[in-house]
mmCIF file of C-alpha atoms in Angstrom:
data_model
loop_
_atom_site.group_PDB
_atom_site.id
_atom_site.type_symbol
_atom_site.label_atom_id
_atom_site.label_comp_id
_atom_site.label_asym_id
_atom_site.label_seq_id
_atom_site.Cartn_x
_atom_site.Cartn_y
_atom_site.Cartn_z
ATOM 1 C CA UNK A 1 96.233 -55.318 -6.443
ATOM 2 C CA UNK A 2 99.204 -53.257 -5.324
ATOM 3 C CA UNK A 3 97.266 -50.706 -3.231
ATOM 4 C CA UNK A 4 100.236 -49.932 -0.973
ATOM 5 C CA UNK A 5 102.163 -48.529 -3.937
ATOM 6 C CA UNK A 6 99.445 -46.116 -4.980
ATOM 7 C CA UNK A 7 99.119 -42.424 -3.987
ATOM 8 C CA UNK A 8 97.138 -42.191 -0.750
ATOM 9 C CA UNK A 9 94.144 -40.597 -2.381
ATOM 10 C CA UNK A 10 93.984 -43.141 -5.128
ATOM 11 C CA UNK A 11 94.243 -46.040 -2.658
ATOM 12 C CA UNK A 12 90.723 -45.129 -1.456
ATOM 13 C CA UNK A 13 89.307 -45.586 -4.941
ATOM 14 C CA UNK A 14 88.811 -49.349 -4.480
ATOM 15 C CA UNK A 15 89.126 -52.003 -7.169
ATOM 16 C CA UNK A 16 86.483 -51.927 -9.968
ATOM 17 C CA UNK A 17 85.253 -54.290 -12.662
ATOM 18 C CA UNK A 18 83.469 -52.671 -15.581
ATOM 19 C CA UNK A 19 81.376 -54.883 -17.900
ATOM 20 C CA UNK A 20 80.397 -53.672 -21.325
ATOM 21 C CA UNK A 21 79.877 -55.276 -24.710
ATOM 22 C CA UNK A 22 82.804 -55.006 -27.018
ATOM 23 C CA UNK A 23 80.833 -53.576 -29.867
ATOM 24 C CA UNK A 24 79.521 -50.745 -27.746
ATOM 25 C CA UNK A 25 80.516 -47.226 -27.232
ATOM 26 C CA UNK A 26 80.176 -47.615 -23.445
ATOM 27 C CA UNK A 27 83.324 -49.738 -23.461
ATOM 28 C CA UNK A 28 85.429 -46.937 -24.985
ATOM 29 C CA UNK A 29 83.820 -44.381 -22.701
ATOM 30 C CA UNK A 30 84.907 -46.422 -19.631
ATOM 31 C CA UNK A 31 88.379 -46.649 -21.126
ATOM 32 C CA UNK A 32 88.443 -42.804 -21.545
ATOM 33 C CA UNK A 33 87.642 -42.363 -17.890
ATOM 34 C CA UNK A 34 90.342 -44.848 -16.976
ATOM 35 C CA UNK A 35 92.757 -42.886 -19.161
ATOM 36 C CA UNK A 36 91.795 -39.687 -17.323
ATOM 37 C CA UNK A 37 92.693 -41.302 -13.966
ATOM 38 C CA UNK A 38 96.093 -42.456 -15.281
ATOM 39 C CA UNK A 39 96.725 -39.018 -16.667
ATOM 40 C CA UNK A 40 96.022 -37.330 -13.349
ATOM 41 C CA UNK A 41 98.055 -39.610 -11.246
ATOM 42 C CA UNK A 42 100.752 -40.722 -13.745
ATOM 43 C CA UNK A 43 99.828 -44.215 -12.298
ATOM 44 C CA UNK A 44 101.272 -47.300 -13.832
ATOM 45 C CA UNK A 45 98.365 -48.865 -15.611
ATOM 46 C CA UNK A 46 99.278 -52.216 -14.035
ATOM 47 C CA UNK A 47 98.192 -50.901 -10.681
ATOM 48 C CA UNK A 48 95.236 -49.019 -11.999
ATOM 49 C CA UNK A 49 91.909 -49.380 -10.336
ATOM 50 C CA UNK A 50 89.626 -50.139 -13.217
ATOM 51 C CA UNK A 51 89.573 -53.434 -15.059
ATOM 52 C CA UNK A 52 87.336 -53.138 -18.077
ATOM 53 C CA UNK A 53 85.967 -56.410 -19.291
ATOM 54 C CA UNK A 54 84.981 -56.614 -22.921
ATOM 55 C CA UNK A 55 82.029 -59.008 -23.226
ATOM 56 C CA UNK A 56 81.886 -60.954 -26.371
ATOM 57 C CA UNK A 57 78.458 -59.944 -27.794
ATOM 58 C CA UNK A 58 78.023 -63.075 -29.826
ATOM 59 C CA UNK A 59 78.604 -65.380 -26.777
ATOM 60 C CA UNK A 60 77.216 -63.411 -23.894
ATOM 61 C CA UNK A 61 75.768 -60.080 -24.962
ATOM 62 C CA UNK A 62 72.580 -61.101 -26.619
ATOM 63 C CA UNK A 63 70.436 -59.294 -24.094
ATOM 64 C CA UNK A 64 70.600 -57.207 -20.936
ATOM 65 C CA UNK A 65 69.778 -60.127 -18.567
ATOM 66 C CA UNK A 66 72.471 -62.346 -20.006
ATOM 67 C CA UNK A 67 75.005 -59.606 -19.642
ATOM 68 C CA UNK A 68 74.209 -59.286 -15.938
ATOM 69 C CA UNK A 69 74.252 -63.100 -15.546
ATOM 70 C CA UNK A 70 77.733 -63.133 -17.193
ATOM 71 C CA UNK A 71 78.988 -60.443 -14.815
ATOM 72 C CA UNK A 72 77.700 -62.283 -11.796
ATOM 73 C CA UNK A 73 79.373 -65.562 -12.819
ATOM 74 C CA UNK A 74 82.669 -63.758 -13.573
ATOM 75 C CA UNK A 75 82.716 -61.923 -10.244
ATOM 76 C CA UNK A 76 81.798 -65.097 -8.381
ATOM 77 C CA UNK A 77 84.711 -66.920 -10.053
ATOM 78 C CA UNK A 78 87.168 -64.136 -9.172
ATOM 79 C CA UNK A 79 86.056 -63.849 -5.537
ATOM 80 C CA UNK A 80 86.377 -67.588 -5.133
ATOM 81 C CA UNK A 81 90.013 -67.292 -6.337
ATOM 82 C CA UNK A 82 90.736 -64.704 -3.689
ATOM 83 C CA UNK A 83 90.255 -61.395 -5.538
ATOM 84 C CA UNK A 84 88.814 -58.391 -3.605
ATOM 85 C CA UNK A 85 86.437 -56.451 -5.845
ATOM 86 C CA UNK A 86 84.904 -53.311 -4.363
ATOM 87 C CA UNK A 87 82.679 -52.138 -7.231
ATOM 88 C CA UNK A 88 81.010 -53.740 -10.253
ATOM 89 C CA UNK A 89 79.545 -51.516 -13.024
ATOM 90 C CA UNK A 90 77.448 -53.102 -15.714
ATOM 91 C CA UNK A 91 76.799 -50.908 -18.816
ATOM 92 C CA UNK A 92 73.758 -51.622 -21.050
ATOM 93 C CA UNK A 93 71.147 -49.785 -23.035
ATOM 94 C CA UNK A 94 67.361 -50.156 -23.367
ATOM 95 C CA UNK A 95 67.599 -49.750 -27.128
ATOM 96 C CA UNK A 96 65.138 -52.212 -28.699
ATOM 97 C CA UNK A 97 65.135 -54.793 -25.884
ATOM 98 C CA UNK A 98 61.840 -55.530 -24.223
ATOM 99 C CA UNK A 99 61.129 -53.186 -21.368
ATOM 100 C CA UNK A 100 60.553 -56.092 -18.958
ATOM 101 C CA UNK A 101 64.047 -57.506 -19.717
ATOM 102 C CA UNK A 102 65.649 -54.106 -19.256
ATOM 103 C CA UNK A 103 63.861 -53.547 -15.906
ATOM 104 C CA UNK A 104 64.738 -57.081 -14.739
ATOM 105 C CA UNK A 105 68.433 -56.515 -15.512
ATOM 106 C CA UNK A 106 68.430 -53.344 -13.396
ATOM 107 C CA UNK A 107 66.523 -55.066 -10.545
ATOM 108 C CA UNK A 108 68.764 -58.094 -10.566
ATOM 109 C CA UNK A 109 71.876 -55.923 -10.372
ATOM 110 C CA UNK A 110 70.501 -53.672 -7.556
ATOM 111 C CA UNK A 111 69.417 -56.680 -5.539
ATOM 112 C CA UNK A 112 73.038 -57.866 -5.308
ATOM 113 C CA UNK A 113 73.461 -55.071 -2.699
ATOM 114 C CA UNK A 114 72.049 -56.304 0.697
ATOM 115 C CA UNK A 115 68.573 -55.000 1.380
ATOM 116 C CA UNK A 116 69.083 -54.491 5.109
ATOM 117 C CA UNK A 117 72.194 -52.445 4.391
ATOM 118 C CA UNK A 118 74.040 -54.320 7.139
ATOM 119 C CA UNK A 119 76.844 -55.007 4.577
ATOM 120 C CA UNK A 120 78.998 -52.036 3.721
ATOM 121 C CA UNK A 121 82.102 -51.732 1.546
ATOM 122 C CA UNK A 122 85.165 -49.524 1.939
ATOM 123 C CA UNK A 123 83.174 -46.323 1.237
ATOM 124 C CA UNK A 124 80.158 -47.383 3.319
ATOM 125 C CA UNK A 125 78.087 -48.221 0.236
ATOM 126 C CA UNK A 126 75.659 -51.139 0.464
ATOM 127 C CA UNK A 127 77.119 -54.272 -1.009
ATOM 128 C CA UNK A 128 76.871 -58.048 -1.191
ATOM 129 C CA UNK A 129 78.390 -60.364 1.423
ATOM 130 C CA UNK A 130 81.776 -60.184 -0.288
ATOM 131 C CA UNK A 131 81.967 -56.394 0.049
ATOM 132 C CA UNK A 132 81.145 -55.676 -3.629
ATOM 133 C CA UNK A 133 78.814 -52.871 -4.546
ATOM 134 C CA UNK A 134 76.852 -53.385 -7.776
ATOM 135 C CA UNK A 135 75.540 -50.759 -10.155
ATOM 136 C CA UNK A 136 73.526 -51.064 -13.392
ATOM 137 C CA UNK A 137 74.894 -48.269 -15.600
ATOM 138 C CA UNK A 138 71.778 -48.370 -17.802
ATOM 139 C CA UNK A 139 70.747 -45.855 -20.410
ATOM 140 C CA UNK A 140 67.149 -45.454 -21.632
ATOM 141 C CA UNK A 141 66.949 -45.270 -24.566
ATOM 142 C CA UNK A 142 70.697 -45.425 -25.403
ATOM 143 C CA UNK A 143 74.177 -44.329 -24.213
ATOM 144 C CA UNK A 144 74.129 -41.293 -26.525
ATOM 145 C CA UNK A 145 71.713 -39.622 -24.052
ATOM 146 C CA UNK A 146 74.548 -39.459 -21.618
ATOM 147 C CA UNK A 147 76.780 -37.867 -24.199
ATOM 148 C CA UNK A 148 74.094 -35.182 -24.864
ATOM 149 C CA UNK A 149 74.034 -34.293 -21.170
ATOM 150 C CA UNK A 150 77.655 -33.109 -21.356
ATOM 151 C CA UNK A 151 76.195 -30.165 -23.194
ATOM 152 C CA UNK A 152 72.737 -29.538 -21.870
ATOM 153 C CA UNK A 153 69.596 -30.927 -20.204
ATOM 154 C CA UNK A 154 67.940 -33.042 -22.881
ATOM 155 C CA UNK A 155 64.516 -34.241 -21.865
ATOM 156 C CA UNK A 156 62.923 -35.358 -25.142
ATOM 157 C CA UNK A 157 62.174 -38.949 -25.960
ATOM 158 C CA UNK A 158 63.393 -40.062 -29.330
ATOM 159 C CA UNK A 159 62.105 -42.417 -31.974
ATOM 160 C CA UNK A 160 65.624 -43.733 -32.748
ATOM 161 C CA UNK A 161 69.096 -43.534 -31.288
ATOM 162 C CA UNK A 162 70.358 -41.624 -34.340
ATOM 163 C CA UNK A 163 68.295 -38.606 -33.163
ATOM 164 C CA UNK A 164 70.694 -38.347 -30.216
ATOM 165 C CA UNK A 165 73.717 -38.522 -32.525
ATOM 166 C CA UNK A 166 72.315 -35.645 -34.639
ATOM 167 C CA UNK A 167 71.818 -33.573 -31.470
ATOM 168 C CA UNK A 168 75.422 -34.294 -30.228
ATOM 169 C CA UNK A 169 76.841 -33.228 -33.572
ATOM 170 C CA UNK A 170 74.838 -30.021 -33.490
ATOM 171 C CA UNK A 171 76.384 -29.289 -30.155
ATOM 172 C CA UNK A 172 79.856 -30.138 -31.434
ATOM 173 C CA UNK A 173 79.491 -27.861 -34.477
ATOM 174 C CA UNK A 174 78.141 -25.016 -32.402
ATOM 175 C CA UNK A 175 81.185 -25.313 -30.056
ATOM 176 C CA UNK A 176 83.682 -25.383 -32.970
ATOM 177 C CA UNK A 177 84.748 -29.031 -32.353
ATOM 178 C CA UNK A 178 87.084 -30.494 -34.988
ATOM 179 C CA UNK A 179 85.409 -33.940 -34.835
ATOM 180 C CA UNK A 180 81.990 -35.464 -35.156
ATOM 181 C CA UNK A 181 80.525 -38.090 -32.851
ATOM 182 C CA UNK A 182 80.313 -41.640 -34.051
ATOM 183 C CA UNK A 183 79.775 -44.993 -32.460
ATOM 184 C CA UNK A 184 82.812 -46.556 -30.714
ATOM 185 C CA UNK A 185 84.694 -43.214 -30.727
ATOM 186 C CA UNK A 186 87.904 -43.329 -28.674
ATOM 187 C CA UNK A 187 88.974 -40.858 -25.933
ATOM 188 C CA UNK A 188 85.305 -39.818 -25.756
ATOM 189 C CA UNK A 189 85.366 -38.050 -22.386
ATOM 190 C CA UNK A 190 88.493 -36.069 -23.293
ATOM 191 C CA UNK A 191 87.017 -35.068 -26.644
ATOM 192 C CA UNK A 192 83.698 -33.927 -25.149
ATOM 193 C CA UNK A 193 85.489 -31.762 -22.623
ATOM 194 C CA UNK A 194 87.701 -30.276 -25.344
ATOM 195 C CA UNK A 195 84.485 -29.308 -27.143
ATOM 196 C CA UNK A 196 83.234 -27.395 -24.106
ATOM 197 C CA UNK A 197 81.248 -30.302 -22.733
ATOM 198 C CA UNK A 198 81.231 -30.837 -18.945
ATOM 199 C CA UNK A 199 81.118 -34.006 -16.891
ATOM 200 C CA UNK A 200 79.858 -32.042 -13.820
ATOM 201 C CA UNK A 201 76.979 -30.728 -15.912
ATOM 202 C CA UNK A 202 76.220 -34.276 -17.251
ATOM 203 C CA UNK A 203 76.026 -35.548 -13.694
ATOM 204 C CA UNK A 204 73.745 -32.684 -12.618
ATOM 205 C CA UNK A 205 71.485 -33.048 -15.644
ATOM 206 C CA UNK A 206 71.432 -36.818 -15.383
ATOM 207 C CA UNK A 207 70.395 -36.683 -11.730
ATOM 208 C CA UNK A 208 67.501 -34.370 -12.708
ATOM 209 C CA UNK A 209 66.307 -36.738 -15.388
ATOM 210 C CA UNK A 210 66.458 -39.746 -13.035
ATOM 211 C CA UNK A 211 64.650 -37.881 -10.206
ATOM 212 C CA UNK A 212 61.850 -37.120 -12.709
ATOM 213 C CA UNK A 213 61.741 -40.318 -14.701
ATOM 214 C CA UNK A 214 63.163 -43.194 -12.579
ATOM 215 C CA UNK A 215 64.480 -45.631 -15.251
ATOM 216 C CA UNK A 216 61.867 -44.626 -17.773
ATOM 217 C CA UNK A 217 62.971 -42.855 -21.034
ATOM 218 C CA UNK A 218 64.902 -40.605 -20.874
ATOM 219 C CA UNK A 219 67.127 -41.638 -18.001
ATOM 220 C CA UNK A 220 70.671 -42.983 -17.401
ATOM 221 C CA UNK A 221 72.597 -44.226 -14.440
ATOM 222 C CA UNK A 222 75.911 -43.670 -16.057
ATOM 223 C CA UNK A 223 75.540 -40.858 -13.561
ATOM 224 C CA UNK A 224 76.622 -43.078 -10.728
ATOM 225 C CA UNK A 225 79.738 -44.212 -12.550
ATOM 226 C CA UNK A 226 80.710 -40.612 -13.448
ATOM 227 C CA UNK A 227 79.926 -39.273 -9.991
ATOM 228 C CA UNK A 228 82.177 -41.860 -8.346
ATOM 229 C CA UNK A 229 85.171 -41.144 -10.600
ATOM 230 C CA UNK A 230 84.826 -37.374 -11.189
ATOM 231 C CA UNK A 231 87.218 -36.478 -8.348
ATOM 232 C CA UNK A 232 89.879 -38.765 -9.716
ATOM 233 C CA UNK A 233 89.991 -36.897 -13.069
ATOM 234 C CA UNK A 234 91.751 -33.699 -13.941
ATOM 235 C CA UNK A 235 89.889 -30.472 -13.259
ATOM 236 C CA UNK A 236 87.853 -29.589 -16.344
ATOM 237 C CA UNK A 237 89.186 -26.828 -18.466
ATOM 238 C CA UNK A 238 87.149 -24.836 -20.918
ATOM 239 C CA UNK A 239 87.533 -25.982 -24.566
ATOM 240 C CA UNK A 240 90.206 -24.166 -26.579
#
């Protein structure tokens, strides 16, 4: 993947596959993090470290378990063809899926990492026998919880995802943002930071929620994805 041509710091980032449904905001969020890395390093996107795979919802994204199965099949195919994949991140929401399916998808993903921890990847993370570390970037109930955490610790359960969007837009208006949140918004990370949101705060608040709730509502392991990449992004500046 052209590692030798990368800045030394960036060569340690590894090679990542991100799976998200094409109709979902998570896909654009991952792209906004990728954009942030490119902006910091002025890296040629062709040697960038994230490959974001847009999963066709009609074919493969009907439920959380099928999304995980699709990712596993795609990674297996790539490894068999000689690719070295260091990290796999699979984004999905609880939303209205049965709780059992949601929990099975998390469990199936986590179990890809060897239980005895004898296998380690380039950063000493537990991984499968091919050196790939797997993370379920779940959100319970939905991804908009993660967006809320850029602005504050939000611990309430909601009756519908739109409640989160209302809360996000209240934050944005309070902070004088010139945009409102909507599904599939582009450059989401950059826009949230410009509106005085903070990725560091989101990580801190997300960890607190997960320590308290596990994967029960409200919780999100988008935390792990953000924590990994935060040091490869530009330092946060306060909104204008």
